[in-house]
Amino acid sequence: MTLRWSLQPVDSWFFREARSHDAVGVGQLNSIFPPPATTLAGAIRTSMGDHLGVDWHEFNINNGKHHELLGEGNNLGLLNIAAIQVVVDGEPVYPAPQDLLKGADQNDPLYRLKIGAPVRCDLGYVAMPEMDAPAGSKPLENHWITAKGLQQWLTGGLPDKSELIAQSELITSEARLGIGRINKLGVVDKDNGLLYQTRHLRPTGEKQFSIDVYLQGISDDLAQQLPESTSLRLGGEGREAAVAITSADLPAVKLPDMPTCKKARGVVLYLTSPANLNSDAANAAWCLPGFTPVKNERGEITHWIGELAGVALKLVSCVLPRPERLGGWDQKLRKPKPLISLAAAGSLYYCELQHPDLQPLTPELLLTLQQQPIGTDTSLGYGRLLAGLWLN
């Protein structure tokens, strides 16, 4: 059974960025959006355990009731997050692909980066993205794309501008000022006088949105013990979220058809969620897991080869936003979690097929590629991807 936990803000939300309050140069801490998978997983498991009658003291000390189901830390036990989906006005939306550019003027059309000829650089002799757009054009940061717009993009085209949603239409930033407290005594820490500044997320009200978490691994009997609606505490300061729990199928995006596949040079792998690709020390942190470099007669790297879901691929180029830095708080150990870097949602990997005669580019092959998440901690929803067409 797949359960959809649909979370909506009741007031403001705050999901602290990875920097520390006392780091040099930090004046105030911003909130990130959407919430990190670890935050969502922790809040949902706590709520689920409460409804299933878990004694949390016994759970932590003696691996008590439902420990095997709920797990702890980044181990989700029997649970699996199949997808974390932002939904706007009842429709799923996706992070804008990083090859989309917009001009300086609001009326300018959209553009896509193209993969150019190989150039010599610090990576070797490799193909780089080229900007086929007017000077001043910039990537679409903090934008979302509808399913219809994404289908247009997956077939190698440009989405209609009307299919893009700026994040500022969903949430606004709200400054907050706080003071340090001695939690054991429940009083202000007057001796140290610690002040801090944060920026919360507040819904604009222009569009209704929710964070839908598709959770698998719970039995039908236990699922029936969960309420259809509840609330939980989420993120920094335990801000409230209204929750609706229903059984649901995963959202799907229509694949390109066979005639369109025949026009393609290769595939573009598009991350719809962050991916933890750092587990393999022998691999470059940005590269697809298990892919190895190939060098020319001069000893320069020209591309990378490897397999995903049994499909042999040649990685030619990529378009990557800045990695996401993720920390957090370990409730059991009562200390901060180590910082990690994740490949950001919206990252793109341009690949050719190694054996097009044996494994031709078809809609079925695209479906195969996007059914297997990449990287580690995939039970947290990391590493989900869609496969589109690379036309140029």
Short mmCIF file of C-alpha atoms in Angstrom, two decimals:
data_model
loop_
_atom_site.label_atom_id
_atom_site.label_comp_id
_atom_site.label_asym_id
_atom_site.label_seq_id
_atom_site.Cartn_x
_atom_site.Cartn_y
_atom_site.Cartn_z
CA MET A 1 0.00 0.00 0.00
CA THR A 2 1.15 3.53 -0.79
CA LEU A 3 -0.01 6.18 1.66
CA ARG A 4 0.03 9.83 0.70
CA TRP A 5 0.74 12.17 3.60
CA SER A 6 -0.33 15.60 2.37
CA LEU A 7 1.13 18.37 4.57
CA GLN A 8 -0.06 21.98 4.48
CA PRO A 9 1.22 24.88 6.60
CA VAL A 10 -1.10 26.16 9.30
CA ASP A 11 1.11 29.14 10.14
CA SER A 12 4.70 29.79 9.10
CA TRP A 13 7.32 27.06 8.56
CA PHE A 14 11.05 27.11 9.19
CA PHE A 15 13.59 24.61 7.84
CA ARG A 16 16.99 25.92 8.82
CA GLU A 17 19.76 26.15 6.26
CA ALA A 18 22.95 24.22 7.01
CA ARG A 19 24.91 27.16 8.44
CA SER A 20 25.26 27.54 12.18
CA HIS A 21 23.94 30.49 14.18
CA ASP A 22 27.45 31.20 15.50
CA ALA A 23 29.32 30.78 12.19
CA VAL A 24 31.47 33.70 11.10
CA GLY A 25 29.55 36.18 8.95
CA VAL A 26 26.10 34.77 9.73
CA GLY A 27 23.64 37.57 10.50
CA GLN A 28 20.46 35.58 10.11
CA LEU A 29 19.50 32.10 9.00
CA ASN A 30 17.22 31.47 6.04
CA SER A 31 14.74 28.69 5.60
CA ILE A 32 15.01 26.22 2.76
CA PHE A 33 12.12 24.97 0.64
CA PRO A 34 10.83 22.35 0.14
CA PRO A 35 11.50 20.68 3.53
CA PRO A 36 14.41 18.21 3.63
CA ALA A 37 13.44 14.55 3.31
CA THR A 38 15.00 13.77 6.70
CA THR A 39 12.78 16.38 8.38
CA LEU A 40 9.65 15.02 6.72
CA ALA A 41 10.59 11.41 7.51
CA GLY A 42 11.21 12.19 11.18
CA ALA A 43 7.95 14.11 11.62
CA ILE A 44 5.83 11.51 9.84
CA ARG A 45 7.37 8.58 11.71
CA THR A 46 6.81 10.34 15.02
CA SER A 47 3.19 11.06 14.14
CA MET A 48 2.70 7.51 12.89
CA GLY A 49 4.22 6.07 16.06
CA ASP A 50 1.98 8.24 18.23
CA HIS A 51 -1.12 6.95 16.44
CA LEU A 52 0.11 3.34 16.66
CA GLY A 53 0.69 3.58 20.41
CA VAL A 54 4.49 3.61 20.51
CA ASP A 55 6.13 4.17 23.91
CA TRP A 56 9.03 6.35 22.77
CA HIS A 57 11.15 5.75 25.88
CA GLU A 58 10.86 2.00 25.40
CA PHE A 59 11.36 2.47 21.65
CA ASN A 60 14.70 4.25 22.15
CA ILE A 61 16.04 2.10 25.00
CA ASN A 62 14.96 -1.40 23.98
CA ASN A 63 14.01 -1.08 20.31
CA GLY A 64 10.38 -1.27 21.42
CA LYS A 65 7.07 -1.68 19.61
CA HIS A 66 7.15 -0.98 15.84
CA HIS A 67 10.92 -0.35 15.86
CA GLU A 68 11.36 -2.65 12.88
CA LEU A 69 8.69 -0.71 10.96
CA LEU A 70 9.79 2.83 11.82
CA GLY A 71 13.58 2.43 12.09
CA GLU A 72 15.64 5.34 13.41
CA GLY A 73 17.81 8.10 11.96
CA ASN A 74 18.31 7.70 8.21
CA ASN A 75 17.26 4.05 8.48
CA LEU A 76 13.54 4.04 7.77
CA GLY A 77 13.05 0.42 8.80
CA LEU A 78 10.42 -1.17 6.58
CA LEU A 79 9.24 2.21 5.30
CA ASN A 80 10.20 3.70 1.97
CA ILE A 81 9.53 7.21 0.68
CA ALA A 82 8.65 6.62 -2.95
CA ALA A 83 8.34 10.32 -3.75
CA ILE A 84 8.14 13.77 -2.19
CA GLN A 85 5.92 15.87 -4.38
CA VAL A 86 5.12 19.57 -4.24
CA VAL A 87 1.49 20.09 -5.25
CA VAL A 88 0.12 23.49 -6.29
CA ASP A 89 -3.62 24.06 -6.60
CA GLY A 90 -4.11 20.30 -6.67
CA GLU A 91 -1.59 19.60 -9.46
CA PRO A 92 1.93 18.15 -9.05
CA VAL A 93 4.81 20.46 -9.93
CA TYR A 94 8.51 19.71 -10.39
CA PRO A 95 11.77 21.65 -9.91
CA ALA A 96 12.57 23.65 -13.04
CA PRO A 97 15.28 21.85 -15.09
CA GLN A 98 18.59 23.69 -14.85
CA ASP A 99 19.03 24.13 -18.59
CA LEU A 100 16.09 26.54 -18.77
CA LEU A 101 17.08 30.20 -19.03
CA LYS A 102 15.07 33.37 -18.95
CA GLY A 103 16.02 36.75 -20.36
CA ALA A 104 16.43 39.93 -18.39
CA ASP A 105 13.02 41.18 -19.54
CA GLN A 106 9.89 39.46 -18.27
CA ASN A 107 8.56 39.34 -21.85
CA ASP A 108 11.63 37.52 -23.17
CA PRO A 109 11.05 33.90 -24.28
CA LEU A 110 12.59 30.90 -22.56
CA TYR A 111 15.82 29.33 -23.79
CA ARG A 112 17.58 25.99 -23.28
CA LEU A 113 21.28 25.42 -22.88
CA LYS A 114 22.83 23.27 -25.59
CA ILE A 115 25.73 20.87 -25.28
CA GLY A 116 28.64 22.18 -27.32
CA ALA A 117 31.78 20.66 -28.80
CA PRO A 118 34.50 19.37 -26.42
CA VAL A 119 36.84 21.96 -24.90
CA ARG A 120 39.96 21.59 -22.75
CA CYS A 121 39.28 22.39 -19.11
CA ASP A 122 40.17 21.15 -15.62
CA LEU A 123 38.07 18.01 -16.21
CA GLY A 124 39.87 17.07 -19.43
CA TYR A 125 38.64 17.41 -23.04
CA VAL A 126 34.90 17.33 -22.46
CA ALA A 127 31.71 18.82 -23.83
CA MET A 128 30.33 21.81 -21.98
CA PRO A 129 26.89 23.48 -22.01
CA GLU A 130 26.68 26.51 -24.29
CA MET A 131 24.33 29.42 -23.87
CA ASP A 132 22.25 30.00 -27.00
CA ALA A 133 20.48 32.96 -25.44
CA PRO A 134 20.88 36.77 -25.20
CA ALA A 135 23.46 38.15 -22.80
CA GLY A 136 22.04 38.58 -19.33
CA SER A 137 19.89 35.44 -19.47
CA LYS A 138 19.89 33.46 -16.23
CA PRO A 139 18.84 29.99 -15.06
CA LEU A 140 15.35 29.65 -13.62
CA GLU A 141 16.18 29.43 -9.92
CA ASN A 142 13.38 28.90 -7.41
CA HIS A 143 10.87 28.02 -10.08
CA TRP A 144 8.56 25.03 -10.52
CA ILE A 145 7.19 23.49 -13.68
CA THR A 146 3.82 21.81 -14.15
CA ALA A 147 3.43 18.25 -15.44
CA LYS A 148 2.31 19.61 -18.82
CA GLY A 149 5.35 21.87 -19.08
CA LEU A 150 7.64 19.04 -18.03
CA GLN A 151 6.24 16.77 -20.74
CA GLN A 152 7.07 19.48 -23.29
CA TRP A 153 10.61 19.67 -21.88
CA LEU A 154 11.09 15.87 -21.77
CA THR A 155 10.42 15.65 -25.52
CA GLY A 156 13.26 18.11 -26.11
CA GLY A 157 11.12 21.22 -26.49
CA LEU A 158 10.56 24.39 -24.55
CA PRO A 159 7.72 24.58 -22.04
CA ASP A 160 5.13 27.33 -22.29
CA LYS A 161 5.93 30.16 -19.91
CA SER A 162 2.46 29.74 -18.43
CA GLU A 163 3.54 26.30 -17.17
CA LEU A 164 6.16 27.81 -14.84
CA ILE A 165 5.44 28.88 -11.27
CA ALA A 166 7.76 31.15 -9.33
CA GLN A 167 8.33 30.05 -5.75
CA SER A 168 7.51 33.61 -4.67
CA GLU A 169 3.90 32.89 -5.72
CA LEU A 170 3.74 30.20 -3.02
CA ILE A 171 5.70 31.55 -0.09
CA THR A 172 7.21 34.73 1.20
CA SER A 173 10.04 35.27 3.64
CA GLU A 174 9.28 36.61 7.10
CA ALA A 175 11.96 38.00 9.44
CA ARG A 176 11.95 36.79 13.06
CA LEU A 177 14.01 37.84 16.09
CA GLY A 178 14.54 35.50 19.02
CA ILE A 179 16.51 35.30 22.25
CA GLY A 180 18.43 32.41 23.77
CA ARG A 181 16.72 30.44 26.55
CA ILE A 182 17.79 28.00 29.23
CA ASN A 183 15.39 25.22 28.37
CA LYS A 184 15.82 23.31 31.64
CA LEU A 185 14.71 26.33 33.62
CA GLY A 186 12.34 27.78 31.05
CA VAL A 187 13.86 31.27 31.36
CA VAL A 188 15.76 33.71 29.18
CA ASP A 189 19.55 33.34 29.19
CA LYS A 190 20.26 36.81 30.59
CA ASP A 191 23.95 36.17 31.27
CA ASN A 192 24.89 35.54 27.65
CA GLY A 193 22.16 37.68 26.04
CA LEU A 194 22.02 35.58 22.90
CA LEU A 195 19.89 37.05 20.13
CA TYR A 196 19.25 35.30 16.85
CA GLN A 197 17.54 36.16 13.57
CA THR A 198 15.74 33.78 11.25
CA ARG A 199 13.54 34.04 8.18
CA HIS A 200 10.41 31.88 8.22
CA LEU A 201 8.33 30.79 5.23
CA ARG A 202 4.79 32.08 5.12
CA PRO A 203 2.23 31.09 2.45
CA THR A 204 1.28 34.01 0.23
CA GLY A 205 -2.27 32.74 -0.24
CA GLU A 206 -2.04 33.36 -4.01
CA LYS A 207 -1.88 29.62 -4.62
CA GLN A 208 -2.63 26.67 -2.35
CA PHE A 209 0.20 24.21 -2.00
CA SER A 210 1.05 21.06 -0.10
CA ILE A 211 4.02 18.76 0.37
CA ASP A 212 2.88 15.23 -0.49
CA VAL A 213 4.98 12.36 0.84
CA TYR A 214 4.26 8.96 -0.76
CA LEU A 215 5.09 6.34 1.87
CA GLN A 216 5.32 2.60 1.27
CA GLY A 217 6.02 -0.35 3.55
CA ILE A 218 3.19 -0.16 6.07
CA SER A 219 0.73 -3.04 6.23
CA ASP A 220 -2.96 -2.58 5.47
CA ASP A 221 -3.86 -3.43 9.09
CA LEU A 222 -1.62 -0.72 10.55
CA ALA A 223 -2.62 1.77 7.86
CA GLN A 224 -6.23 1.42 8.95
CA GLN A 225 -5.25 2.54 12.47
CA LEU A 226 -4.11 5.93 11.11
CA PRO A 227 -6.57 8.84 10.97
CA GLU A 228 -7.65 10.42 7.69
CA SER A 229 -6.67 13.85 9.02
CA THR A 230 -4.41 15.02 11.82
CA SER A 231 -1.65 17.52 12.48
CA LEU A 232 2.02 17.29 13.33
CA ARG A 233 4.96 19.46 14.35
CA LEU A 234 7.37 20.09 11.50
CA GLY A 235 10.86 21.57 11.22
CA GLY A 236 12.46 24.27 13.33
CA GLU A 237 10.40 25.43 16.34
CA GLY A 238 8.00 22.53 15.68
CA ARG A 239 5.65 24.58 13.50
CA GLU A 240 2.26 23.01 12.84
CA ALA A 241 1.26 21.26 9.63
CA ALA A 242 -2.22 20.02 8.78
CA VAL A 243 -2.10 16.46 7.46
CA ALA A 244 -4.43 14.43 5.25
CA ILE A 245 -3.64 10.71 4.90
CA THR A 246 -5.01 8.77 1.93
CA SER A 247 -4.02 5.81 -0.20
CA ALA A 248 -2.86 6.98 -3.61
CA ASP A 249 -0.93 6.08 -6.73
CA LEU A 250 2.34 7.81 -7.51
CA PRO A 251 2.08 10.78 -9.90
CA ALA A 252 3.34 9.95 -13.38
CA VAL A 253 4.52 12.01 -16.34
CA LYS A 254 3.73 10.91 -19.90
CA LEU A 255 6.80 9.60 -21.76
CA PRO A 256 7.90 10.76 -25.24
CA ASP A 257 6.54 8.61 -28.07
CA MET A 258 8.55 6.41 -30.44
CA PRO A 259 8.75 8.85 -33.43
CA THR A 260 10.17 11.51 -31.11
CA CYS A 261 12.66 9.05 -29.63
CA LYS A 262 14.06 8.35 -33.12
CA LYS A 263 15.07 12.02 -33.48
CA ALA A 264 17.11 12.05 -30.27
CA ARG A 265 20.88 11.96 -29.89
CA GLY A 266 20.55 10.50 -26.39
CA VAL A 267 18.81 10.89 -23.07
CA VAL A 268 18.77 13.59 -20.42
CA LEU A 269 18.54 12.26 -16.88
CA TYR A 270 16.73 14.83 -14.74
CA LEU A 271 16.78 14.65 -10.94
CA THR A 272 13.35 15.36 -9.48
CA SER A 273 14.71 15.05 -5.94
CA PRO A 274 18.15 15.59 -4.35
CA ALA A 275 20.57 12.67 -4.66
CA ASN A 276 23.30 11.51 -2.31
CA LEU A 277 26.10 10.56 -4.74
CA ASN A 278 29.04 10.76 -2.34
CA SER A 279 29.21 7.17 -1.14
CA ASP A 280 31.83 6.06 -3.66
CA ALA A 281 35.13 7.67 -2.73
CA ALA A 282 36.66 6.59 -6.06
CA ASN A 283 34.02 8.51 -7.96
CA ALA A 284 33.79 12.27 -8.50
CA ALA A 285 31.20 13.71 -6.12
CA TRP A 286 29.12 15.19 -8.96
CA CYS A 287 29.25 12.13 -11.25
CA LEU A 288 26.63 9.42 -11.69
CA PRO A 289 27.31 6.49 -9.31
CA GLY A 290 29.59 3.80 -10.71
CA PHE A 291 30.56 5.76 -13.83
CA THR A 292 34.24 5.71 -14.73
CA PRO A 293 36.24 8.18 -16.85
CA VAL A 294 37.44 7.35 -20.37
CA LYS A 295 40.63 9.03 -21.64
CA ASN A 296 41.92 9.81 -25.13
CA GLU A 297 45.44 9.18 -26.46
CA ARG A 298 46.65 12.33 -24.67
CA GLY A 299 45.47 11.05 -21.34
CA GLU A 300 42.62 13.56 -21.18
CA ILE A 301 39.18 12.56 -19.89
CA THR A 302 36.62 12.83 -22.69
CA HIS A 303 33.53 11.22 -21.11
CA TRP A 304 32.38 8.72 -18.48
CA ILE A 305 30.77 5.30 -18.95
CA GLY A 306 28.62 3.18 -16.72
CA GLU A 307 25.23 1.50 -16.33
CA LEU A 308 21.92 2.55 -14.88
CA ALA A 309 19.17 -0.03 -14.51
CA GLY A 310 21.09 -2.33 -16.86
CA VAL A 311 21.34 0.31 -19.61
CA ALA A 312 24.91 1.05 -20.75
CA LEU A 313 25.39 4.83 -20.98
CA LYS A 314 28.08 7.29 -22.02
CA LEU A 315 27.93 10.43 -19.87
CA VAL A 316 28.90 13.34 -22.13
CA SER A 317 28.01 16.44 -20.15
CA CYS A 318 25.87 17.76 -17.32
CA VAL A 319 24.22 20.92 -16.02
CA LEU A 320 24.31 21.13 -12.23
CA PRO A 321 23.13 23.78 -9.79
CA ARG A 322 25.03 24.32 -6.57
CA PRO A 323 24.89 21.24 -4.33
CA GLU A 324 22.49 21.26 -1.41
CA ARG A 325 24.16 21.30 2.00
CA LEU A 326 22.19 19.32 4.57
CA GLY A 327 22.69 18.96 8.29
CA GLY A 328 20.02 18.53 10.94
CA TRP A 329 19.56 17.44 14.51
CA ASP A 330 19.89 13.86 15.79
CA GLN A 331 17.06 13.47 18.31
CA LYS A 332 18.40 10.22 19.74
CA LEU A 333 22.01 11.29 20.20
CA ARG A 334 21.04 14.91 21.02
CA LYS A 335 23.64 16.44 18.76
CA PRO A 336 23.92 17.90 15.23
CA LYS A 337 24.18 15.50 12.30
CA PRO A 338 27.27 15.66 10.07
CA LEU A 339 26.92 18.01 7.11
CA ILE A 340 26.59 16.34 3.72
CA SER A 341 26.32 17.62 0.14
CA LEU A 342 23.53 16.43 -2.14
CA ALA A 343 23.18 16.79 -5.90
CA ALA A 344 20.33 19.27 -6.17
CA ALA A 345 16.93 18.57 -7.69
CA GLY A 346 16.83 19.88 -11.25
CA SER A 347 20.33 18.56 -12.07
CA LEU A 348 20.74 17.21 -15.61
CA TYR A 349 23.02 14.48 -17.02
CA TYR A 350 23.35 14.18 -20.82
CA CYS A 351 24.04 10.63 -21.95
CA GLU A 352 24.40 8.70 -25.20
CA LEU A 353 23.63 4.99 -25.43
CA GLN A 354 26.74 2.80 -25.56
CA HIS A 355 25.00 0.10 -27.57
CA PRO A 356 22.12 1.66 -29.53
CA ASP A 357 21.84 -1.43 -31.73
CA LEU A 358 21.31 -3.71 -28.74
CA GLN A 359 19.49 -1.20 -26.55
CA PRO A 360 17.70 1.27 -28.87
CA LEU A 361 16.19 4.44 -27.51
CA THR A 362 12.51 3.71 -26.97
CA PRO A 363 9.81 4.84 -24.52
CA GLU A 364 10.30 1.53 -22.71
CA LEU A 365 14.02 2.24 -22.23
CA LEU A 366 13.21 5.70 -20.81
CA LEU A 367 10.78 4.06 -18.40
CA THR A 368 13.45 1.55 -17.34
CA LEU A 369 15.95 4.34 -16.62
CA GLN A 370 13.59 6.32 -14.41
CA GLN A 371 12.34 3.40 -12.35
CA GLN A 372 15.60 2.99 -10.43
CA PRO A 373 16.68 5.75 -8.02
CA ILE A 374 20.38 6.56 -7.92
CA GLY A 375 22.84 7.08 -5.06
CA THR A 376 22.35 6.17 -1.40
CA ASP A 377 19.59 6.73 1.17
CA THR A 378 17.02 6.16 -1.57
CA SER A 379 14.45 5.11 1.05
CA LEU A 380 14.36 8.80 1.99
CA GLY A 381 13.16 9.67 -1.52
CA TYR A 382 16.62 10.70 -2.74
CA GLY A 383 17.82 10.09 -6.29
CA ARG A 384 14.45 10.00 -8.11
CA LEU A 385 14.85 10.85 -11.77
CA LEU A 386 12.96 11.19 -15.03
CA ALA A 387 14.42 10.47 -18.46
CA GLY A 388 13.91 12.90 -21.33
CA LEU A 389 15.28 13.28 -24.83
CA TRP A 390 18.54 15.00 -25.83
CA LEU A 391 17.92 16.37 -29.31
CA ASN A 392 20.97 18.49 -30.17
#
